[in-house]
PDB file of C-alpha atoms in Angstrom:
ATOM      1  CA  MET A 676       0.105  -0.217  -0.001  1.00 34.00           C
ATOM      2  CA  ARG A 677       2.645   2.271   0.780  1.00 39.00           C
ATOM      3  CA  GLY A 678       4.065   1.876  -2.717  1.00 39.00           C
ATOM      4  CA  THR A 679       0.744   2.701  -4.006  1.00 37.00           C
ATOM      5  CA  THR A 680       0.373   5.958  -1.813  1.00 36.00           C
ATOM      6  CA  ARG A 681       3.578   7.152  -2.818  1.00 41.00           C
ATOM      7  CA  ALA A 682       2.752   6.553  -6.712  1.00 42.00           C
ATOM      8  CA  LEU A 683      -0.318   8.528  -6.294  1.00 38.00           C
ATOM      9  CA  VAL A 684       1.380  11.568  -4.865  1.00 43.00           C
ATOM     10  CA  ASN A 685       4.318  11.102  -7.678  1.00 46.00           C
ATOM     11  CA  GLU A 686       1.652  11.247 -10.313  1.00 50.00           C
ATOM     12  CA  PRO A 687       0.372  14.590 -10.670  1.00 52.00           C
ATOM     13  CA  CYS A 688       4.468  15.517 -10.494  1.00 75.00           C
ATOM     14  CA  ARG A 689       5.086  14.418 -13.665  1.00 86.00           C
ATOM     15  CA  HIS A 690       5.204  16.666 -16.137  1.00 92.00           C
ATOM     16  CA  ASP A 691       3.367  17.201 -19.025  1.00 94.00           C
ATOM     17  CA  LEU A 692       4.562  18.110 -22.323  1.00 95.00           C
ATOM     18  CA  PRO A 693       2.557  18.173 -25.700  1.00 95.00           C
ATOM     19  CA  THR A 694       3.803  14.683 -27.449  1.00 93.00           C
ATOM     20  CA  GLY A 695       7.002  14.897 -29.002  1.00 94.00           C
ATOM     21  CA  ALA A 696       7.948  17.753 -27.267  1.00 96.00           C
ATOM     22  CA  ILE A 697      11.703  17.845 -24.899  1.00 97.00           C
ATOM     23  CA  PRO A 698      12.120  20.540 -23.011  1.00 97.00           C
ATOM     24  CA  GLU A 699      14.883  22.592 -23.528  1.00 97.00           C
ATOM     25  CA  TYR A 700      18.030  21.330 -21.355  1.00 97.00           C
ATOM     26  CA  ARG A 701      17.557  24.558 -18.630  1.00 96.00           C
ATOM     27  CA  GLU A 702      14.250  23.134 -17.841  1.00 95.00           C
ATOM     28  CA  PHE A 703      14.876  19.551 -18.624  1.00 96.00           C
ATOM     29  CA  LEU A 704      17.751  19.923 -15.782  1.00 94.00           C
ATOM     30  CA  LYS A 705      15.544  20.908 -13.356  1.00 93.00           C
ATOM     31  CA  ARG A 706      12.626  19.086 -13.947  1.00 92.00           C
ATOM     32  CA  VAL A 707      15.134  15.627 -14.164  1.00 93.00           C
ATOM     33  CA  TRP A 708      16.430  16.222 -11.125  1.00 90.00           C
ATOM     34  CA  ALA A 709      13.338  17.130  -8.926  1.00 87.00           C
ATOM     35  CA  TRP A 710      11.876  13.912  -9.855  1.00 88.00           C
ATOM     36  CA  ARG A 711      11.732  11.217  -7.585  1.00 83.00           C
ATOM     37  CA  GLU A 712      11.040   7.327  -8.528  1.00 82.00           C
ATOM     38  CA  GLU A 713       8.502   5.177  -6.724  1.00 81.00           C
ATOM     39  CA  ASP A 714      10.801   4.167  -4.230  1.00 85.00           C
ATOM     40  CA  GLY A 715      11.807   8.084  -3.485  1.00 84.00           C
ATOM     41  CA  ASN A 716      15.609   7.634  -5.382  1.00 86.00           C
ATOM     42  CA  SER A 717      16.469   9.973  -8.135  1.00 88.00           C
ATOM     43  CA  CYS A 718      15.612   8.999 -11.445  1.00 86.00           C
ATOM     44  CA  VAL A 719      19.595   9.709 -12.097  1.00 89.00           C
ATOM     45  CA  ASP A 720      22.619   8.311 -10.876  1.00 88.00           C
ATOM     46  CA  SER A 721      26.373   9.623 -10.598  1.00 82.00           C
ATOM     47  CA  PRO A 722      28.595   9.750 -12.440  1.00 80.00           C
ATOM     48  CA  PRO A 723      30.563   7.405 -14.862  1.00 86.00           C
ATOM     49  CA  TRP A 724      27.192   6.638 -15.955  1.00 89.00           C
ATOM     50  CA  MET A 725      23.971   8.955 -15.109  1.00 92.00           C
ATOM     51  CA  TYR A 726      21.051   7.286 -16.800  1.00 95.00           C
ATOM     52  CA  SER A 727      20.885   3.737 -18.424  1.00 95.00           C
ATOM     53  CA  ILE A 728      18.366   1.837 -19.751  1.00 95.00           C
ATOM     54  CA  ILE A 729      17.931  -2.054 -21.142  1.00 95.00           C
ATOM     55  CA  ILE A 730      15.682  -2.300 -24.109  1.00 96.00           C
ATOM     56  CA  HIS A 731      14.656  -6.109 -25.273  1.00 96.00           C
ATOM     57  CA  GLU A 732      12.690  -5.606 -28.626  1.00 96.00           C
ATOM     58  CA  PRO A 733      15.286  -5.724 -31.570  1.00 95.00           C
ATOM     59  CA  VAL A 734      13.993  -3.078 -33.335  1.00 96.00           C
ATOM     60  CA  GLU A 735      14.068  -0.805 -30.832  1.00 96.00           C
ATOM     61  CA  VAL A 736      17.212  -1.580 -30.144  1.00 96.00           C
ATOM     62  CA  CYS A 737      18.403  -1.404 -33.592  1.00 95.00           C
ATOM     63  CA  LEU A 738      16.522   1.926 -33.651  1.00 95.00           C
ATOM     64  CA  VAL A 739      18.653   3.196 -30.158  1.00 96.00           C
ATOM     65  CA  SER A 740      21.929   2.265 -31.747  1.00 95.00           C
ATOM     66  CA  SER A 741      21.209   3.571 -34.891  1.00 94.00           C
ATOM     67  CA  LEU A 742      20.797   6.775 -33.347  1.00 94.00           C
ATOM     68  CA  LEU A 743      23.403   6.794 -30.768  1.00 94.00           C
ATOM     69  CA  GLY A 744      25.635   5.503 -32.780  1.00 92.00           C
ATOM     70  CA  THR A 745      25.240   8.964 -35.438  1.00 91.00           C
ATOM     71  CA  LEU A 746      25.660  11.176 -31.892  1.00 91.00           C
ATOM     72  CA  HIS A 747      28.380   8.929 -30.928  1.00 89.00           C
ATOM     73  CA  GLN A 748      30.378  10.071 -34.622  1.00 91.00           C
ATOM     74  CA  LEU A 749      30.533  13.504 -33.408  1.00 91.00           C
ATOM     75  CA  PRO A 750      33.652  14.511 -31.166  1.00 91.00           C
ATOM     76  CA  ALA A 751      31.212  16.343 -28.144  1.00 90.00           C
ATOM     77  CA  PHE A 752      29.967  12.940 -27.457  1.00 92.00           C
ATOM     78  CA  GLU A 753      33.019  10.460 -28.044  1.00 89.00           C
ATOM     79  CA  GLY A 754      33.233   8.220 -24.447  1.00 91.00           C
ATOM     80  CA  ARG A 755      30.083   9.562 -23.122  1.00 94.00           C
ATOM     81  CA  ILE A 756      27.881   6.687 -24.603  1.00 94.00           C
ATOM     82  CA  GLU A 757      28.485   3.417 -23.921  1.00 94.00           C
ATOM     83  CA  VAL A 758      26.502   0.329 -25.269  1.00 94.00           C
ATOM     84  CA  ARG A 759      26.590  -3.485 -23.819  1.00 95.00           C
ATOM     85  CA  VAL A 760      25.089  -5.948 -25.561  1.00 95.00           C
ATOM     86  CA  MET A 761      23.240  -8.620 -23.442  1.00 94.00           C
ATOM     87  CA  ASP A 762      21.267 -12.253 -24.451  1.00 93.00           C
ATOM     88  CA  ASP A 763      17.862 -10.429 -24.285  1.00 92.00           C
ATOM     89  CA  GLY A 764      18.281  -6.771 -25.411  1.00 94.00           C
ATOM     90  CA  SER A 765      21.251  -4.218 -25.037  1.00 96.00           C
ATOM     91  CA  GLU A 766      21.818  -1.509 -21.700  1.00 96.00           C
ATOM     92  CA  PHE A 767      22.298   1.696 -22.995  1.00 96.00           C
ATOM     93  CA  SER A 768      24.283   4.109 -20.830  1.00 95.00           C
ATOM     94  CA  PHE A 769      25.033   8.108 -20.534  1.00 95.00           C
ATOM     95  CA  ALA A 770      27.816   9.490 -19.284  1.00 94.00           C
ATOM     96  CA  ASP A 771      25.596  12.809 -18.281  1.00 94.00           C
ATOM     97  CA  LEU A 772      22.460  14.447 -18.693  1.00 95.00           C
ATOM     98  CA  TYR A 773      23.539  16.753 -21.622  1.00 95.00           C
ATOM     99  CA  VAL A 774      24.261  13.322 -24.037  1.00 95.00           C
ATOM    100  CA  LEU A 775      20.788  12.119 -22.681  1.00 96.00           C
ATOM    101  CA  HIS A 776      19.257  15.432 -24.288  1.00 97.00           C
ATOM    102  CA  ALA A 777      20.960  15.339 -27.295  1.00 96.00           C
ATOM    103  CA  PHE A 778      19.260  11.609 -27.975  1.00 97.00           C
ATOM    104  CA  LEU A 779      16.034  12.294 -26.851  1.00 97.00           C
ATOM    105  CA  ARG A 780      15.719  15.526 -29.178  1.00 96.00           C
ATOM    106  CA  ALA A 781      17.243  13.212 -32.184  1.00 95.00           C
ATOM    107  CA  CYS A 782      14.661  10.206 -30.852  1.00 96.00           C
ATOM    108  CA  ALA A 783      11.589  13.137 -30.722  1.00 96.00           C
ATOM    109  CA  SER A 784      12.539  14.714 -34.166  1.00 95.00           C
ATOM    110  CA  LEU A 785      12.598  11.382 -35.825  1.00 93.00           C
ATOM    111  CA  GLY A 786       9.389  10.111 -33.942  1.00 90.00           C
ATOM    112  CA  ALA A 787       7.336  12.422 -35.803  1.00 89.00           C
ATOM    113  CA  ILE A 788       7.345  10.055 -38.498  1.00 93.00           C
ATOM    114  CA  ASN A 789       8.719   6.746 -37.359  1.00 94.00           C
ATOM    115  CA  GLU A 790       6.653   4.967 -34.421  1.00 95.00           C
ATOM    116  CA  THR A 791       8.909   3.438 -33.122  1.00 95.00           C
ATOM    117  CA  ALA A 792      11.176   5.899 -32.295  1.00 95.00           C
ATOM    118  CA  ARG A 793       8.261   8.046 -31.005  1.00 96.00           C
ATOM    119  CA  ARG A 794       7.823   4.951 -28.550  1.00 95.00           C
ATOM    120  CA  VAL A 795      11.046   4.431 -27.278  1.00 96.00           C
ATOM    121  CA  CYS A 796      11.300   8.698 -26.676  1.00 96.00           C
ATOM    122  CA  GLU A 797       7.781   8.367 -24.845  1.00 96.00           C
ATOM    123  CA  TYR A 798       9.187   5.527 -22.500  1.00 95.00           C
ATOM    124  CA  VAL A 799      12.324   7.075 -21.742  1.00 96.00           C
ATOM    125  CA  MET A 800      10.708  10.718 -20.589  1.00 96.00           C
ATOM    126  CA  TRP A 801       8.180   8.894 -18.244  1.00 94.00           C
ATOM    127  CA  THR A 802      10.875   7.401 -16.539  1.00 92.00           C
ATOM    128  CA  LEU A 803      12.544  11.008 -16.232  1.00 94.00           C
ATOM    129  CA  GLY A 804       9.454  12.477 -14.902  1.00 93.00           C
ATOM    130  CA  PHE A 805       7.761  13.526 -17.709  1.00 95.00           C
ATOM    131  CA  ARG A 806       4.144  12.595 -19.728  1.00 94.00           C
ATOM    132  CA  TRP A 807       3.411  13.493 -23.022  1.00 93.00           C
ATOM    133  CA  VAL A 808       0.075  14.285 -23.926  1.00 90.00           C
TER     134      VAL A 808
END
């Protein structure tokens, strides 16, 4: 029951955004740092990897890998993204919130024409305390 109560208390704190919208970086940081998961912990970790997500669906893994591969080619992102392939999916880790924000902006822009990208981006945004409406 306690977890349910916490979830209900947390729910109104989600920041509603129009579908496909990613807030500007400063607003993104403020909201992400303020968001707490149901257990009261922050949704981000401390360096070296501040945010990680495991994706099992092959089509989603391929999409995220492709987007991150493109970002990784830029000098500013070199060494700030890690991909770990597992038997049942892949784990994608981001060294800082700047890289995560850049990934989300790329994913959201692709999401305008690609349902898989929209679904992945919406899920990641949900884990960070945002809700697309």
